[in-house]
Coordinates of C-alpha atoms in Angstrom, one line a residue:
M1088 CA 88.0 125.9 75.8
A1089 CA 84.3 125.8 76.4
E1090 CA 82.7 127.6 79.2
L1091 CA 81.3 125.5 82.1
D1092 CA 77.5 125.2 81.7
I1093 CA 76.7 125.9 85.4
N1094 CA 72.9 125.1 84.8
W1095 CA 73.9 121.6 83.3
V1096 CA 76.4 121.1 86.3
R1097 CA 74.0 122.2 89.0
A1098 CA 71.3 119.8 87.4
Q1099 CA 73.5 116.8 88.3
F1100 CA 73.3 117.6 92.0
P1101 CA 70.0 116.7 93.8
A1102 CA 70.7 119.1 96.6
F1103 CA 70.1 122.2 94.4
S1104 CA 66.5 120.9 94.0
E1105 CA 66.0 120.2 97.6
P1106 CA 63.3 122.5 99.2
N1107 CA 65.0 122.8 102.4
L1108 CA 68.1 124.1 100.8
Q1109 CA 66.3 126.6 98.6
G1110 CA 67.8 130.0 99.4
Q1111 CA 71.0 128.7 100.9
A1112 CA 74.2 129.4 99.4
F1113 CA 76.6 126.5 100.4
F1114 CA 80.3 127.7 101.1
E1115 CA 81.6 124.8 103.2
N1116 CA 82.6 122.5 100.2
A1117 CA 86.2 122.1 101.8
G1118 CA 84.4 120.2 104.6
G1119 CA 82.6 117.9 102.1
S1120 CA 80.7 118.6 98.9
Y1121 CA 77.2 117.8 97.8
T1122 CA 76.8 114.3 96.2
C1123 CA 76.2 114.0 92.4
K1124 CA 73.3 112.1 91.2
P1125 CA 75.1 109.0 89.6
V1126 CA 76.8 108.3 93.2
I1127 CA 73.3 108.6 94.8
D1128 CA 71.8 106.4 92.2
R1129 CA 74.5 103.7 92.5
L1130 CA 74.6 103.5 96.0
T1131 CA 70.6 103.1 96.3
R1132 CA 70.9 100.4 93.6
Y1133 CA 73.6 98.6 95.7
Y1134 CA 71.7 98.8 99.0
T1135 CA 68.6 97.7 97.5
Q1136 CA 69.8 95.2 94.9
R1137 CA 73.4 94.2 95.8
K1138 CA 73.7 94.1 99.6
V1139 CA 75.4 90.9 99.9
Q1140 CA 78.9 89.6 100.5
P1141 CA 80.3 90.3 96.9
Y1142 CA 82.3 87.9 94.8
A1143 CA 80.3 84.7 95.3
P1144 CA 78.9 82.9 92.0
Y1145 CA 75.2 83.9 92.6
D1146 CA 74.1 87.0 90.5
A1147 CA 73.7 89.6 93.3
S1148 CA 77.1 88.8 94.7
R1149 CA 78.7 88.9 91.3
L1150 CA 77.2 92.1 90.3
A1151 CA 78.3 93.5 93.8
G1152 CA 81.8 92.7 93.1
E1153 CA 81.9 93.9 89.5
E1154 CA 80.6 97.1 90.7
M1155 CA 83.4 97.4 93.2
D1156 CA 85.9 96.5 90.7
E1157 CA 84.4 99.0 88.3
A1158 CA 85.0 101.8 90.7
R1159 CA 88.6 101.0 91.2
M1160 CA 89.4 100.5 87.6
R1161 CA 87.7 103.7 86.3
L1162 CA 89.1 106.0 89.0
A1163 CA 92.6 104.6 88.4
A1164 CA 92.3 105.1 84.9
M1165 CA 91.3 108.6 85.3
M1166 CA 94.4 109.1 87.5
G1167 CA 97.0 107.6 85.2
V1168 CA 97.6 104.7 87.4
E1169 CA 97.0 100.9 87.3
T1170 CA 93.8 99.6 88.6
D1171 CA 95.5 97.7 91.8
E1172 CA 97.4 100.9 92.5
L1173 CA 94.4 102.7 93.8
S1174 CA 92.6 101.5 97.2
F1175 CA 89.7 102.5 99.2
G1176 CA 89.7 102.9 102.9
P1177 CA 87.6 104.3 105.7
S1178 CA 89.0 107.6 105.6
T1179 CA 92.1 109.5 104.4
T1180 CA 93.0 110.1 108.0
Q1181 CA 93.1 106.2 108.5
N1182 CA 94.8 105.5 105.2
T1183 CA 97.7 107.9 106.2
Y1184 CA 97.9 106.3 109.8
V1185 CA 98.1 102.7 108.1
L1186 CA 100.9 104.0 105.8
A1187 CA 103.0 105.6 108.9
Q1188 CA 102.7 102.0 110.3
A1189 CA 104.1 100.6 107.3
F1190 CA 107.0 103.0 107.3
R1191 CA 107.6 102.4 111.0
Q1192 CA 108.7 98.9 110.0
Y1193 CA 110.5 100.1 106.7
L1194 CA 112.6 102.8 108.1
S1195 CA 115.8 102.6 110.0
P1196 CA 116.9 104.6 112.9
G1197 CA 118.7 107.8 111.6
D1198 CA 116.4 107.9 108.6
A1199 CA 114.6 111.2 108.3
I1200 CA 111.3 112.2 107.1
V1201 CA 110.0 115.8 105.9
V1202 CA 106.6 117.1 107.1
T1203 CA 105.2 120.5 106.7
N1204 CA 103.2 122.9 109.1
Q1205 CA 101.0 123.7 106.3
D1206 CA 99.1 120.5 106.5
H1207 CA 96.1 119.3 107.5
E1208 CA 96.7 117.4 110.8
A1209 CA 96.0 113.9 108.9
N1210 CA 99.0 114.2 106.6
T1211 CA 101.3 115.5 109.5
G1212 CA 100.4 113.9 112.8
P1213 CA 100.8 110.3 111.9
W1214 CA 104.2 111.1 110.5
R1215 CA 105.3 113.0 113.5
R1216 CA 104.5 110.1 115.8
L1217 CA 107.3 108.2 114.2
A1218 CA 109.8 110.2 116.0
D1219 CA 109.3 107.9 118.9
E1220 CA 110.7 105.2 116.9
G1221 CA 114.0 106.8 116.3
V1222 CA 113.1 108.4 112.8
E1223 CA 114.2 111.8 112.5
L1224 CA 111.5 114.5 111.7
R1225 CA 112.5 117.7 109.8
E1226 CA 109.6 120.2 109.4
W1227 CA 109.5 122.3 106.1
Q1228 CA 108.1 125.4 107.5
I1229 CA 105.8 128.0 105.8
D1230 CA 106.4 131.8 105.8
P1231 CA 104.7 133.1 108.7
D1232 CA 103.1 136.3 106.7
T1233 CA 102.1 134.3 103.3
G1234 CA 101.9 130.8 104.5
H1235 CA 103.9 129.6 101.3
L1236 CA 106.4 126.9 101.3
D1237 CA 109.7 128.0 100.1
P1238 CA 111.3 125.3 97.6
A1239 CA 114.7 126.5 98.7
D1240 CA 114.1 125.5 102.3
L1241 CA 113.4 121.8 101.2
D1242 CA 116.6 121.9 99.1
R1243 CA 118.4 122.5 102.6
L1244 CA 116.2 119.8 104.4
L1245 CA 117.1 117.3 101.7
S1246 CA 120.8 118.2 101.4
D1247 CA 122.4 115.4 103.3
G1248 CA 120.8 112.5 101.9
Q1249 CA 119.2 111.0 104.8
V1250 CA 115.4 111.9 104.1
K1251 CA 113.5 108.9 103.0
L1252 CA 109.9 110.4 102.6
V1253 CA 108.6 113.7 101.9
C1254 CA 105.0 114.5 103.2
F1255 CA 103.3 117.7 101.8
P1256 CA 99.9 118.9 100.7
H1257 CA 98.9 119.4 97.1
C1258 CA 97.1 122.6 98.6
S1259 CA 96.4 123.6 102.2
N1260 CA 92.9 123.6 103.6
V1261 CA 93.4 127.1 105.2
V1262 CA 96.2 128.5 103.1
G1263 CA 94.8 127.3 99.6
E1264 CA 98.0 127.7 97.7
I1265 CA 98.5 125.4 95.3
N1266 CA 102.0 123.6 95.6
D1267 CA 104.1 122.6 92.6
V1268 CA 103.7 119.0 93.2
K1269 CA 105.4 117.7 90.1
A1270 CA 108.8 120.0 91.0
I1271 CA 108.7 118.9 94.7
C1272 CA 108.4 115.1 93.7
A1273 CA 111.3 115.6 91.4
K1274 CA 113.4 117.1 94.3
A1275 CA 112.6 114.2 96.5
R1276 CA 113.3 111.5 93.8
S1277 CA 116.6 113.1 93.1
V1278 CA 117.7 112.2 96.5
G1279 CA 116.3 108.8 96.7
A1280 CA 113.2 109.9 98.8
F1281 CA 109.5 109.0 98.2
T1282 CA 106.8 111.4 98.4
C1283 CA 103.2 111.4 100.2
V1284 CA 100.9 114.0 98.7
D1285 CA 97.7 114.9 100.5
G1286 CA 95.2 115.8 97.9
V1287 CA 92.1 116.2 99.8
S1288 CA 92.0 119.8 99.4
Y1289 CA 92.8 119.9 95.8
A1290 CA 91.0 116.9 94.3
P1291 CA 87.4 118.6 94.7
H1292 CA 88.7 120.8 91.9
G1293 CA 89.7 117.9 89.5
L1294 CA 91.4 114.8 89.5
V1295 CA 94.9 114.7 88.8
N1296 CA 97.3 112.3 86.9
V1297 CA 99.4 110.9 89.4
D1298 CA 101.8 109.5 87.0
A1299 CA 102.5 112.8 85.5
L1300 CA 103.0 114.4 88.7
G1301 CA 105.4 111.9 89.9
A1302 CA 104.1 111.2 93.4
D1303 CA 104.6 107.8 94.9
I1304 CA 101.4 108.3 97.3
Y1305 CA 98.4 110.5 96.4
L1306 CA 95.4 110.5 99.1
F1307 CA 92.1 112.2 98.9
S1308 CA 88.6 111.9 100.0
A1309 CA 85.6 110.8 98.0
Y1310 CA 83.1 112.7 100.2
K1311 CA 84.8 115.8 99.1
T1312 CA 84.9 114.9 95.4
Y1313 CA 80.9 114.4 95.3
G1314 CA 81.0 111.0 96.4
P1315 CA 80.5 108.8 99.5
H1316 CA 82.6 108.8 102.6
Q1317 CA 85.5 106.9 101.7
G1318 CA 89.3 107.4 101.5
I1319 CA 91.0 107.0 98.2
M1320 CA 94.8 106.2 98.1
V1321 CA 97.0 105.7 95.0
I1322 CA 100.3 104.1 96.1
R1323 CA 102.7 103.3 93.3
R1324 CA 103.7 99.8 92.7
A1325 CA 107.6 99.9 93.5
L1326 CA 106.9 101.4 96.8
G1327 CA 103.6 99.4 97.5
E1328 CA 105.4 96.3 97.1
A1329 CA 108.6 97.4 99.1
L1330 CA 106.6 98.5 102.3
P1331 CA 105.5 95.8 104.7
N1332 CA 102.1 94.3 104.2
Q1333 CA 99.5 95.8 106.7
G1334 CA 96.4 93.7 105.6
H1335 CA 95.8 90.0 106.1
Y1336 CA 98.9 87.9 105.6
F1337 CA 97.1 86.0 102.9
N1338 CA 96.2 89.2 100.7
A1339 CA 100.0 90.2 100.8
G1340 CA 100.1 89.8 97.1
S1341 CA 97.3 92.0 96.1
L1342 CA 98.5 95.5 96.2
Y1343 CA 95.4 97.2 96.7
K1344 CA 94.8 95.0 99.8
R1345 CA 98.1 95.6 101.3
F1346 CA 97.3 98.7 103.0
T1347 CA 93.6 97.8 104.0
P1348 CA 93.4 96.0 107.2
A1349 CA 89.7 96.0 107.5
G1350 CA 87.5 95.9 104.3
P1351 CA 86.1 99.2 103.2
D1352 CA 82.3 99.9 102.9
H1353 CA 81.4 97.6 99.9
A1354 CA 78.4 100.0 99.0
Q1355 CA 80.4 103.2 99.2
V1356 CA 83.1 101.6 97.2
A1357 CA 80.8 100.5 94.2
A1358 CA 79.1 104.0 94.8
S1359 CA 82.3 105.6 93.9
A1360 CA 82.3 104.7 90.3
G1361 CA 79.6 107.4 89.9
I1362 CA 82.3 109.8 90.5
A1363 CA 83.6 108.7 87.3
D1364 CA 80.3 108.6 85.7
Y1365 CA 79.9 112.4 86.7
F1366 CA 83.5 113.5 85.3
E1367 CA 82.7 111.6 82.0
A1368 CA 79.4 113.1 81.5
L1369 CA 80.9 116.8 82.4
A1370 CA 83.5 116.1 79.9
A1371 CA 80.8 114.8 77.1
H1372 CA 78.4 117.5 77.8
H1373 CA 81.2 120.1 76.9
G1374 CA 82.6 118.5 73.9
I1375 CA 85.5 116.5 75.3
T1376 CA 86.5 113.4 74.0
G1377 CA 89.4 110.9 74.7
Q1378 CA 90.3 108.2 77.0
S1379 CA 89.7 108.1 80.8
A1380 CA 92.7 110.4 81.6
A1381 CA 91.8 113.1 78.9
L1382 CA 88.3 113.2 80.1
A1383 CA 89.4 113.6 83.7
K1384 CA 91.9 116.3 82.3
G1385 CA 89.2 117.9 80.3
A1386 CA 86.9 118.1 83.3
H1387 CA 89.6 119.5 85.7
D1388 CA 90.3 122.2 83.3
L1389 CA 86.7 123.2 82.7
M1390 CA 86.4 123.2 86.7
R1391 CA 89.2 125.1 87.7
A1392 CA 88.7 127.9 84.9
H1393 CA 85.1 128.3 86.4
E1394 CA 86.3 128.5 89.9
V1395 CA 89.5 130.8 89.1
A1396 CA 86.9 133.5 87.5
L1397 CA 84.6 133.3 90.4
L1398 CA 87.5 133.3 93.1
Q1399 CA 89.3 136.6 92.0
P1400 CA 86.4 139.0 92.9
L1401 CA 86.3 137.2 96.4
L1402 CA 90.2 137.6 96.8
D1403 CA 90.3 141.1 95.6
Y1404 CA 87.4 142.0 98.3
A1405 CA 89.0 140.3 101.3
A1406 CA 92.7 141.6 100.4
Q1407 CA 91.4 145.3 100.5
K1408 CA 89.2 144.8 103.6
N1409 CA 91.1 146.3 106.4
S1410 CA 89.0 144.2 109.2
V1411 CA 90.2 140.9 108.0
R1412 CA 93.3 139.0 107.1
L1413 CA 93.2 136.9 104.2
L1414 CA 95.3 133.8 104.5
G1415 CA 97.4 132.6 101.2
P1416 CA 97.8 134.0 97.9
V1417 CA 95.9 136.9 96.6
Q1418 CA 95.7 135.7 92.9
A1419 CA 93.2 133.0 92.1
E1420 CA 95.4 131.0 89.6
N1421 CA 97.8 130.2 92.4
R1422 CA 95.0 128.7 95.0
A1423 CA 92.1 126.6 95.3
P1424 CA 88.7 128.3 95.9
T1425 CA 89.3 127.7 99.8
V1426 CA 89.5 131.1 101.6
A1427 CA 90.3 131.4 105.1
L1428 CA 89.8 135.0 106.8
A1429 CA 91.2 135.8 110.1
A1430 CA 89.3 138.8 111.8
A1431 CA 88.7 140.4 115.4
Q1432 CA 85.5 138.3 115.7
P1433 CA 86.1 134.4 116.2
G1434 CA 85.6 132.4 113.1
E1435 CA 82.7 130.5 114.6
A1436 CA 81.0 133.8 115.3
L1437 CA 81.5 135.0 111.7
A1438 CA 80.0 131.7 110.4
Q1439 CA 77.0 132.2 112.5
G1440 CA 76.3 135.7 111.1
L1441 CA 76.7 134.3 107.7
A1442 CA 74.1 131.5 108.4
A1443 CA 71.8 134.2 109.5
K1444 CA 71.9 135.4 105.7
G1445 CA 71.5 132.3 104.0
I1446 CA 75.2 131.7 103.8
M1447 CA 76.5 128.2 104.7
A1448 CA 80.0 128.3 105.8
G1449 CA 82.3 127.3 108.9
G1450 CA 84.5 128.7 111.5
G1451 CA 87.3 127.1 113.5
D1452 CA 90.7 125.7 113.2
F1453 CA 89.7 122.9 110.4
Y1454 CA 92.6 120.6 111.9
A1455 CA 95.0 123.0 110.6
V1456 CA 96.3 124.0 114.1
R1457 CA 99.9 124.0 113.1
A1458 CA 99.2 126.1 109.9
L1459 CA 97.2 128.7 111.9
Q1460 CA 99.7 129.1 114.8
A1461 CA 102.6 129.4 112.2
Q1462 CA 100.8 132.3 110.9
G1463 CA 100.1 134.1 114.2
V1464 CA 96.6 133.0 114.5
N1465 CA 95.1 131.6 117.7
P1466 CA 93.4 128.2 116.7
D1467 CA 91.0 128.6 119.5
H1468 CA 89.9 131.8 118.1
G1469 CA 89.9 130.4 114.7
V1470 CA 89.2 131.7 111.2
L1471 CA 86.1 132.0 109.0
R1472 CA 86.4 129.5 106.0
V1473 CA 84.6 129.8 102.9
S1474 CA 85.0 127.6 100.1
F1475 CA 83.3 126.6 96.8
T1476 CA 83.8 124.4 93.9
H1477 CA 82.6 124.4 90.2
Y1478 CA 78.9 124.2 90.9
T1479 CA 79.0 127.3 92.6
S1480 CA 77.4 130.2 90.7
A1481 CA 78.6 133.9 90.1
D1482 CA 75.5 135.0 91.9
E1483 CA 76.3 133.0 94.9
V1484 CA 79.7 134.6 95.2
E1485 CA 78.1 137.8 94.9
R1486 CA 75.7 137.1 97.6
L1487 CA 78.6 136.0 99.9
I1488 CA 80.4 139.3 99.2
E1489 CA 77.4 141.2 100.2
A1490 CA 76.9 139.1 103.2
L1491 CA 80.7 139.5 104.4
D1492 CA 80.5 143.3 103.9
Q1493 CA 77.3 143.5 106.4
I1494 CA 78.9 140.9 109.1
L1495 CA 82.8 142.3 109.1

């Protein structure tokens, strides 16, 4: 496999050329990535040439609708699903809340849902509220030392056949471990349960083939995958048609509208096609050919290989540093490049120390309160989180390690 051309990659992101960002190394990508140029160009074009109600017969409106449809079609193809199995919403949190309302109507008293305490609150809080409706909540708990979700524990939770839905993250936004989504989905399916996978913290490191993973629902955020602030949701047809419609009654026959009570931002939906533009250009630049799903996989593999190579030195440094506790795995192959460090200093104070050295990072609980508490970390004290993606350079990681050594 070709090595990632980091100079070409960074040239696709205008932020790296901005004067006010020069000398700054961006390590809060888990909170939102830089936006790639194709997305910016499409958003500008929409706001300047297409900012009308879409799907009317006049040209500006027709083109507006075609660009919205293009985004859905191309991203769905990259993820191995049908076009109408992918929908947009204002955020992943709101998409999950709407799904929970659908399941509230769908489930019967005594049915059970599995949630984890490894999740961001967005993919656990809405489901936990269903306990008030008579749904049994079963928590798949992480190991307090490692943050790991043990598959054997899930087996016990599924053993009586009462579980109808298993909700879990592809990877946690503080633990970072990449869960075996395909195996977990297979376990759930074997007992007749659906799966809802929070892919928000994984998708910035490559779009996945949802069909190959076997997930019934896969959620992620476009603003973390180099695009605008939209939530993107894949829901497979069998489940989407079985759940009660949450959209306007006259849209019940349209799968991608069934879980969108209000229309998403038209311009941002259209601009999301720029994400597909970027991944295709990345693949083409590195000699990868094929259909949409193959291009997405090729881009994914390039991105991950680059990230793993840069991540291991950072993990090695953190693991041997007595003054900090590294949350999650110590091997880069097993995790995303999202690294949470617990120390005597509050997370926000450490982030302030890094900011003074030209390192942009964050401190706090990152809406992973349950995961931090389960690992014995006070959420009010918080952790320092440093996170990167494939556009991060080796030099920047070296700068980060040097800065950490000075403030810890």
